[in-house]
mmCIF file with all atom_site columns, C-alpha atoms in Angstrom:
data_model
loop_
_atom_site.group_PDB
_atom_site.id
_atom_site.type_symbol
_atom_site.label_atom_id
_atom_site.label_alt_id
_atom_site.label_comp_id
_atom_site.label_asym_id
_atom_site.label_entity_id
_atom_site.label_seq_id
_atom_site.pdbx_PDB_ins_code
_atom_site.Cartn_x
_atom_site.Cartn_y
_atom_site.Cartn_z
_atom_site.occupancy
_atom_site.B_iso_or_equiv
_atom_site.pdbx_formal_charge
_atom_site.auth_seq_id
_atom_site.auth_comp_id
_atom_site.auth_asym_id
_atom_site.auth_atom_id
_atom_site.pdbx_PDB_model_num
ATOM 1   C CA . MET I 1 1   ? -0.297  -15.443 15.378  1.00 45.00 ? 824 MET I CA 1
ATOM 2   C CA . ILE I 1 2   ? -3.391  -14.473 14.324  1.00 50.00 ? 825 ILE I CA 1
ATOM 3   C CA . LEU I 1 3   ? -5.081  -10.665 14.611  1.00 48.00 ? 826 LEU I CA 1
ATOM 4   C CA . GLN I 1 4   ? -7.078  -10.035 17.522  1.00 48.00 ? 827 GLN I CA 1
ATOM 5   C CA . ILE I 1 5   ? -9.395  -7.850  18.546  1.00 46.00 ? 828 ILE I CA 1
ATOM 6   C CA . PRO I 1 6   ? -12.587 -9.079  20.727  1.00 47.00 ? 829 PRO I CA 1
ATOM 7   C CA . SER I 1 7   ? -14.385 -5.869  20.593  1.00 49.00 ? 830 SER I CA 1
ATOM 8   C CA . LEU I 1 8   ? -13.887 -5.223  16.863  1.00 49.00 ? 831 LEU I CA 1
ATOM 9   C CA . ASN I 1 9   ? -14.740 -9.302  16.716  1.00 46.00 ? 832 ASN I CA 1
ATOM 10  C CA . ALA I 1 10  ? -17.864 -8.688  17.667  1.00 49.00 ? 833 ALA I CA 1
ATOM 11  C CA . TRP I 1 11  ? -18.946 -6.334  15.345  1.00 47.00 ? 834 TRP I CA 1
ATOM 12  C CA . ILE I 1 12  ? -17.488 -8.405  12.489  1.00 49.00 ? 835 ILE I CA 1
ATOM 13  C CA . ASP I 1 13  ? -17.766 -12.068 12.716  1.00 49.00 ? 836 ASP I CA 1
ATOM 14  C CA . LYS I 1 14  ? -17.120 -14.194 15.356  1.00 52.00 ? 837 LYS I CA 1
ATOM 15  C CA . THR I 1 15  ? -15.033 -16.245 13.275  1.00 52.00 ? 838 THR I CA 1
ATOM 16  C CA . ASN I 1 16  ? -12.218 -14.970 16.097  1.00 48.00 ? 839 ASN I CA 1
ATOM 17  C CA . GLY I 1 17  ? -10.980 -12.117 14.025  1.00 59.00 ? 840 GLY I CA 1
ATOM 18  C CA . TYR I 1 18  ? -10.311 -14.013 10.740  1.00 63.00 ? 841 TYR I CA 1
ATOM 19  C CA . ILE I 1 19  ? -12.151 -11.177 9.213   1.00 65.00 ? 842 ILE I CA 1
ATOM 20  C CA . LEU I 1 20  ? -10.752 -8.333  10.592  1.00 68.00 ? 843 LEU I CA 1
ATOM 21  C CA . ALA I 1 21  ? -7.502  -9.127  9.927   1.00 73.00 ? 844 ALA I CA 1
ATOM 22  C CA . GLY I 1 22  ? -8.466  -10.280 6.421   1.00 72.00 ? 845 GLY I CA 1
ATOM 23  C CA . CYS I 1 23  ? -9.990  -6.828  6.043   1.00 74.00 ? 846 CYS I CA 1
ATOM 24  C CA . ILE I 1 24  ? -7.384  -5.019  7.449   1.00 79.00 ? 847 ILE I CA 1
ATOM 25  C CA . LEU I 1 25  ? -4.715  -7.205  4.699   1.00 81.00 ? 848 LEU I CA 1
ATOM 26  C CA . ALA I 1 26  ? -6.778  -5.894  2.521   1.00 79.00 ? 849 ALA I CA 1
ATOM 27  C CA . PHE I 1 27  ? -6.763  -2.313  3.093   1.00 81.00 ? 850 PHE I CA 1
ATOM 28  C CA . VAL I 1 28  ? -3.439  -2.271  3.480   1.00 86.00 ? 851 VAL I CA 1
ATOM 29  C CA . GLY I 1 29  ? -2.610  -4.571  -0.192  1.00 84.00 ? 852 GLY I CA 1
ATOM 30  C CA . SER I 1 30  ? -4.494  -1.335  -1.548  1.00 81.00 ? 853 SER I CA 1
ATOM 31  C CA . ALA I 1 31  ? -2.890  1.828   -0.361  1.00 84.00 ? 854 ALA I CA 1
ATOM 32  C CA . ILE I 1 32  ? 0.828   -1.072  -1.140  1.00 88.00 ? 855 ILE I CA 1
ATOM 33  C CA . ALA I 1 33  ? -0.984  -0.416  -4.405  1.00 83.00 ? 856 ALA I CA 1
ATOM 34  C CA . PHE I 1 34  ? -2.179  3.466   -4.673  1.00 82.00 ? 857 PHE I CA 1
ATOM 35  C CA . VAL I 1 35  ? 1.109   4.316   -3.476  1.00 87.00 ? 858 VAL I CA 1
ATOM 36  C CA . CYS I 1 36  ? 3.252   2.289   -5.982  1.00 87.00 ? 859 CYS I CA 1
ATOM 37  C CA . TYR I 1 37  ? 0.985   4.584   -8.738  1.00 86.00 ? 860 TYR I CA 1
ATOM 38  C CA . LEU I 1 38  ? 1.830   7.763   -6.771  1.00 88.00 ? 861 LEU I CA 1
ATOM 39  C CA . PRO I 1 39  ? 5.633   8.368   -8.355  1.00 91.00 ? 862 PRO I CA 1
ATOM 40  C CA . GLY I 1 40  ? 4.649   7.800   -11.885 1.00 89.00 ? 863 GLY I CA 1
ATOM 41  C CA . ILE I 1 41  ? 1.658   10.011  -11.613 1.00 89.00 ? 864 ILE I CA 1
ATOM 42  C CA . LEU I 1 42  ? 3.279   13.119  -9.691  1.00 90.00 ? 865 LEU I CA 1
ATOM 43  C CA . LYS I 1 43  ? 6.047   12.445  -12.745 1.00 90.00 ? 866 LYS I CA 1
ATOM 44  C CA . VAL I 1 44  ? 3.623   12.801  -15.785 1.00 89.00 ? 867 VAL I CA 1
ATOM 45  C CA . ILE I 1 45  ? 1.844   16.197  -13.494 1.00 87.00 ? 868 ILE I CA 1
ATOM 46  C CA . LYS I 1 46  ? 5.262   17.739  -13.327 1.00 86.00 ? 869 LYS I CA 1
ATOM 47  C CA . THR I 1 47  ? 6.862   16.607  -16.414 1.00 86.00 ? 870 THR I CA 1
ATOM 48  C CA . HIS I 1 48  ? 3.580   16.584  -18.715 1.00 86.00 ? 871 HIS I CA 1
ATOM 49  C CA . ASP I 1 49  ? 5.820   13.499  -19.952 1.00 89.00 ? 872 ASP I CA 1
ATOM 50  C CA . THR I 1 50  ? 3.233   10.993  -21.349 1.00 90.00 ? 873 THR I CA 1
ATOM 51  C CA . ARG I 1 51  ? 5.769   9.297   -23.371 1.00 88.00 ? 874 ARG I CA 1
ATOM 52  C CA . GLY I 1 52  ? 6.878   5.957   -21.278 1.00 88.00 ? 875 GLY I CA 1
ATOM 53  C CA . ILE I 1 53  ? 3.236   5.286   -20.094 1.00 91.00 ? 876 ILE I CA 1
ATOM 54  C CA . SER I 1 54  ? 1.401   3.003   -22.387 1.00 93.00 ? 877 SER I CA 1
ATOM 55  C CA . ALA I 1 55  ? -2.449  4.425   -23.460 1.00 94.00 ? 878 ALA I CA 1
ATOM 56  C CA . LEU I 1 56  ? -3.876  0.834   -23.699 1.00 95.00 ? 879 LEU I CA 1
ATOM 57  C CA . MET I 1 57  ? -2.523  -0.846  -19.876 1.00 95.00 ? 880 MET I CA 1
ATOM 58  C CA . PHE I 1 58  ? -3.902  2.391   -18.200 1.00 95.00 ? 881 PHE I CA 1
ATOM 59  C CA . GLY I 1 59  ? -7.466  2.167   -20.062 1.00 96.00 ? 882 GLY I CA 1
ATOM 60  C CA . PHE I 1 60  ? -7.458  -1.570  -19.556 1.00 97.00 ? 883 PHE I CA 1
ATOM 61  C CA . THR I 1 61  ? -6.427  -1.104  -15.918 1.00 94.00 ? 884 THR I CA 1
ATOM 62  C CA . THR I 1 62  ? -9.579  1.154   -15.976 1.00 96.00 ? 885 THR I CA 1
ATOM 63  C CA . PHE I 1 63  ? -12.041 -1.103  -17.356 1.00 97.00 ? 886 PHE I CA 1
ATOM 64  C CA . GLY I 1 64  ? -10.742 -3.853  -14.503 1.00 95.00 ? 887 GLY I CA 1
ATOM 65  C CA . CYS I 1 65  ? -11.283 -0.934  -11.440 1.00 94.00 ? 888 CYS I CA 1
ATOM 66  C CA . THR I 1 66  ? -14.966 -0.178  -12.965 1.00 95.00 ? 889 THR I CA 1
ATOM 67  C CA . VAL I 1 67  ? -15.695 -4.344  -13.483 1.00 95.00 ? 890 VAL I CA 1
ATOM 68  C CA . TRP I 1 68  ? -14.218 -4.820  -9.296  1.00 92.00 ? 891 TRP I CA 1
ATOM 69  C CA . VAL I 1 69  ? -16.448 -1.976  -8.004  1.00 93.00 ? 892 VAL I CA 1
ATOM 70  C CA . VAL I 1 70  ? -19.026 -3.046  -9.862  1.00 93.00 ? 893 VAL I CA 1
ATOM 71  C CA . VAL I 1 71  ? -18.696 -6.471  -8.101  1.00 89.00 ? 894 VAL I CA 1
ATOM 72  C CA . SER I 1 72  ? -17.498 -4.532  -4.522  1.00 87.00 ? 895 SER I CA 1
ATOM 73  C CA . ILE I 1 73  ? -20.809 -2.958  -5.161  1.00 88.00 ? 896 ILE I CA 1
ATOM 74  C CA . LEU I 1 74  ? -22.960 -6.183  -5.921  1.00 85.00 ? 897 LEU I CA 1
ATOM 75  C CA . TYR I 1 75  ? -21.084 -8.490  -2.443  1.00 80.00 ? 898 TYR I CA 1
ATOM 76  C CA . ILE I 1 76  ? -22.145 -5.223  -0.710  1.00 81.00 ? 899 ILE I CA 1
ATOM 77  C CA . ILE I 1 77  ? -25.523 -5.439  -1.419  1.00 81.00 ? 900 ILE I CA 1
ATOM 78  C CA . GLY I 1 78  ? -25.988 -9.049  -1.684  1.00 75.00 ? 901 GLY I CA 1
ATOM 79  C CA . PHE I 1 79  ? -25.057 -9.743  2.095   1.00 69.00 ? 902 PHE I CA 1
ATOM 80  C CA . THR I 1 80  ? -26.649 -6.579  2.937   1.00 64.00 ? 903 THR I CA 1
ATOM 81  C CA . LYS I 1 81  ? -29.783 -8.157  1.456   1.00 69.00 ? 904 LYS I CA 1
ATOM 82  C CA . GLY I 1 82  ? -29.258 -11.391 2.862   1.00 61.00 ? 905 GLY I CA 1
ATOM 83  C CA . GLN I 1 83  ? -30.616 -14.523 0.353   1.00 63.00 ? 906 GLN I CA 1
ATOM 84  C CA . LYS I 1 84  ? -34.106 -15.838 1.159   1.00 67.00 ? 907 LYS I CA 1
ATOM 85  C CA . GLY I 1 85  ? -34.417 -17.598 3.992   1.00 63.00 ? 908 GLY I CA 1
ATOM 86  C CA . THR I 1 86  ? -31.441 -15.984 5.526   1.00 65.00 ? 909 THR I CA 1
ATOM 87  C CA . THR I 1 87  ? -31.368 -12.490 8.210   1.00 66.00 ? 910 THR I CA 1
ATOM 88  C CA . PRO I 1 88  ? -28.950 -9.804  6.097   1.00 67.00 ? 911 PRO I CA 1
ATOM 89  C CA . ASN I 1 89  ? -25.651 -9.477  7.611   1.00 68.00 ? 912 ASN I CA 1
ATOM 90  C CA . ILE I 1 90  ? -24.293 -5.866  7.144   1.00 69.00 ? 913 ILE I CA 1
ATOM 91  C CA . GLU I 1 91  ? -20.633 -6.331  8.147   1.00 69.00 ? 914 GLU I CA 1
ATOM 92  C CA . ALA I 1 92  ? -20.576 -9.578  6.389   1.00 68.00 ? 915 ALA I CA 1
ATOM 93  C CA . GLY I 1 93  ? -21.469 -7.495  3.432   1.00 69.00 ? 916 GLY I CA 1
ATOM 94  C CA . LEU I 1 94  ? -18.903 -4.304  4.379   1.00 72.00 ? 917 LEU I CA 1
ATOM 95  C CA . SER I 1 95  ? -15.611 -6.396  5.244   1.00 70.00 ? 918 SER I CA 1
ATOM 96  C CA . ALA I 1 96  ? -16.164 -8.389  1.722   1.00 70.00 ? 919 ALA I CA 1
ATOM 97  C CA . GLY I 1 97  ? -16.863 -5.877  -0.606  1.00 80.00 ? 920 GLY I CA 1
ATOM 98  C CA . LEU I 1 98  ? -15.563 -2.593  1.045   1.00 82.00 ? 921 LEU I CA 1
ATOM 99  C CA . PRO I 1 99  ? -11.325 -3.111  1.050   1.00 83.00 ? 922 PRO I CA 1
ATOM 100 C CA . THR I 1 100 ? -11.500 -4.391  -3.145  1.00 84.00 ? 923 THR I CA 1
ATOM 101 C CA . LEU I 1 101 ? -14.513 -1.138  -3.481  1.00 88.00 ? 924 LEU I CA 1
ATOM 102 C CA . ILE I 1 102 ? -11.844 1.666   -1.885  1.00 87.00 ? 925 ILE I CA 1
ATOM 103 C CA . SER I 1 103 ? -8.936  -0.095  -3.451  1.00 86.00 ? 926 SER I CA 1
ATOM 104 C CA . ASN I 1 104 ? -10.856 0.286   -6.950  1.00 90.00 ? 927 ASN I CA 1
ATOM 105 C CA . LEU I 1 105 ? -11.676 2.980   -6.582  1.00 92.00 ? 928 LEU I CA 1
ATOM 106 C CA . GLY I 1 106 ? -8.448  4.846   -5.801  1.00 89.00 ? 929 GLY I CA 1
ATOM 107 C CA . LEU I 1 107 ? -6.810  3.057   -8.554  1.00 91.00 ? 930 LEU I CA 1
ATOM 108 C CA . GLY I 1 108 ? -9.327  3.500   -11.027 1.00 93.00 ? 931 GLY I CA 1
ATOM 109 C CA . ILE I 1 109 ? -9.281  7.267   -10.688 1.00 93.00 ? 932 ILE I CA 1
ATOM 110 C CA . CYS I 1 110 ? -5.258  6.976   -10.955 1.00 91.00 ? 933 CYS I CA 1
ATOM 111 C CA . SER I 1 111 ? -5.605  5.024   -13.967 1.00 93.00 ? 934 SER I CA 1
ATOM 112 C CA . ALA I 1 112 ? -8.277  7.213   -15.635 1.00 95.00 ? 935 ALA I CA 1
ATOM 113 C CA . GLY I 1 113 ? -6.209  10.099  -15.196 1.00 92.00 ? 936 GLY I CA 1
ATOM 114 C CA . MET I 1 114 ? -3.287  8.937   -16.613 1.00 93.00 ? 937 MET I CA 1
ATOM 115 C CA . PHE I 1 115 ? -5.708  7.562   -19.504 1.00 95.00 ? 938 PHE I CA 1
ATOM 116 C CA . ILE I 1 116 ? -7.183  11.048  -19.690 1.00 94.00 ? 939 ILE I CA 1
ATOM 117 C CA . PHE I 1 117 ? -3.578  12.892  -19.931 1.00 91.00 ? 940 PHE I CA 1
ATOM 118 C CA . LYS I 1 118 ? -2.089  10.429  -22.305 1.00 94.00 ? 941 LYS I CA 1
ATOM 119 C CA . MET I 1 119 ? -4.716  10.213  -25.104 1.00 95.00 ? 942 MET I CA 1
ATOM 120 C CA . LYS I 1 120 ? -4.772  14.180  -24.380 1.00 93.00 ? 943 LYS I CA 1
ATOM 121 C CA . HIS I 1 121 ? -1.082  13.809  -25.975 1.00 92.00 ? 944 HIS I CA 1
ATOM 122 C CA . ILE I 1 122 ? -2.495  11.653  -28.987 1.00 93.00 ? 945 ILE I CA 1
ATOM 123 C CA . ARG I 1 123 ? -5.771  13.879  -30.094 1.00 94.00 ? 946 ARG I CA 1
ATOM 124 C CA . LEU I 1 124 ? -3.491  17.367  -29.847 1.00 92.00 ? 947 LEU I CA 1
ATOM 125 C CA . ALA I 1 125 ? -0.159  15.522  -31.393 1.00 92.00 ? 948 ALA I CA 1
ATOM 126 C CA . LYS I 1 126 ? -2.858  14.675  -34.579 1.00 94.00 ? 949 LYS I CA 1
ATOM 127 C CA . LYS I 1 127 ? -4.657  18.287  -34.174 1.00 94.00 ? 950 LYS I CA 1
ATOM 128 C CA . ASN I 1 128 ? -1.454  20.083  -34.835 1.00 91.00 ? 951 ASN I CA 1
ATOM 129 C CA . HIS I 1 129 ? -0.392  17.230  -37.444 1.00 93.00 ? 952 HIS I CA 1
ATOM 130 C CA . MET I 1 130 ? 2.704   15.859  -35.643 1.00 91.00 ? 953 MET I CA 1
ATOM 131 C CA . ASP I 1 131 ? 4.236   12.045  -34.262 1.00 90.00 ? 954 ASP I CA 1
ATOM 132 C CA . LEU I 1 132 ? 3.640   11.604  -30.216 1.00 90.00 ? 955 LEU I CA 1
ATOM 133 C CA . ASN I 1 133 ? 7.132   11.595  -29.891 1.00 89.00 ? 956 ASN I CA 1
ATOM 134 C CA . THR I 1 134 ? 7.759   14.337  -31.473 1.00 91.00 ? 957 THR I CA 1
ATOM 135 C CA . TYR I 1 135 ? 4.720   17.056  -29.698 1.00 90.00 ? 958 TYR I CA 1
ATOM 136 C CA . VAL I 1 136 ? 5.011   15.442  -26.123 1.00 89.00 ? 959 VAL I CA 1
ATOM 137 C CA . SER I 1 137 ? 8.764   17.288  -26.767 1.00 90.00 ? 960 SER I CA 1
ATOM 138 C CA . LYS I 1 138 ? 8.112   20.039  -27.058 1.00 90.00 ? 961 LYS I CA 1
ATOM 139 C CA . ILE I 1 139 ? 5.324   20.531  -24.244 1.00 88.00 ? 962 ILE I CA 1
ATOM 140 C CA . VAL I 1 140 ? 7.535   19.150  -22.214 1.00 88.00 ? 963 VAL I CA 1
ATOM 141 C CA . ALA I 1 141 ? 11.072  21.492  -23.466 1.00 90.00 ? 964 ALA I CA 1
ATOM 142 C CA . GLU I 1 142 ? 8.079   24.245  -22.828 1.00 89.00 ? 965 GLU I CA 1
ATOM 143 C CA . ARG I 1 143 ? 7.179   22.276  -19.507 1.00 86.00 ? 966 ARG I CA 1
ATOM 144 C CA . GLU I 1 144 ? 10.781  22.731  -18.629 1.00 88.00 ? 967 GLU I CA 1
ATOM 145 C CA . LEU I 1 145 ? 11.167  26.735  -19.024 1.00 89.00 ? 968 LEU I CA 1
ATOM 146 C CA . VAL I 1 146 ? 7.940   27.179  -17.168 1.00 86.00 ? 969 VAL I CA 1
ATOM 147 C CA . LEU I 1 147 ? 9.568   25.711  -14.549 1.00 84.00 ? 970 LEU I CA 1
ATOM 148 C CA . LYS I 1 148 ? 12.714  27.107  -14.920 1.00 87.00 ? 971 LYS I CA 1
ATOM 149 C CA . ALA I 1 149 ? 11.455  30.936  -14.875 1.00 87.00 ? 972 ALA I CA 1
ATOM 150 C CA . LYS I 1 150 ? 9.506   29.892  -11.231 1.00 85.00 ? 973 LYS I CA 1
ATOM 151 C CA . SER I 1 151 ? 12.320  28.511  -9.500  1.00 83.00 ? 974 SER I CA 1
ATOM 152 C CA . GLN I 1 152 ? 14.281  31.869  -11.256 1.00 84.00 ? 975 GLN I CA 1
ATOM 153 C CA . SER I 1 153 ? 11.563  34.027  -10.092 1.00 82.00 ? 976 SER I CA 1
ATOM 154 C CA . LYS I 1 154 ? 11.346  32.546  -6.223  1.00 79.00 ? 977 LYS I CA 1
ATOM 155 C CA . GLU I 1 155 ? 14.870  32.603  -5.748  1.00 79.00 ? 978 GLU I CA 1
ATOM 156 C CA . GLN I 1 156 ? 14.532  36.523  -6.797  1.00 78.00 ? 979 GLN I CA 1
ATOM 157 C CA . HIS I 1 157 ? 12.279  37.120  -4.012  1.00 70.00 ? 980 HIS I CA 1
#
């Protein structure tokens, strides 16, 4: 059965809820995709260990999300302005572009953060004349000592 909410159907479109159902599914898919990134992001923030992530993958993902953000904005603008001889349709523009815009903004920000973190480690490894894995191992060991000291100080208080 297609999700049908009469009061919202009139706001979105007169197509018996198909567009609304599509919007809801798009937002659910966006949320799931965003949640998929969280464990990796939290691990990198906590441990500073970027050995297992690919700068190339996160660079391309960031670029792809940026392109989709632009496409989403163009959808919204295109539907909102309307074509020659047609009535502008703000609701259709938002339903067509908003889920994609929000999804790709979130994923793009996450990907950009991971890409920047990895590139920072690559730059610092070169600056210190070290192999990337050696440099990151050193950073991770230092981070573990800091976290261990913090947990011991909390236990004492």
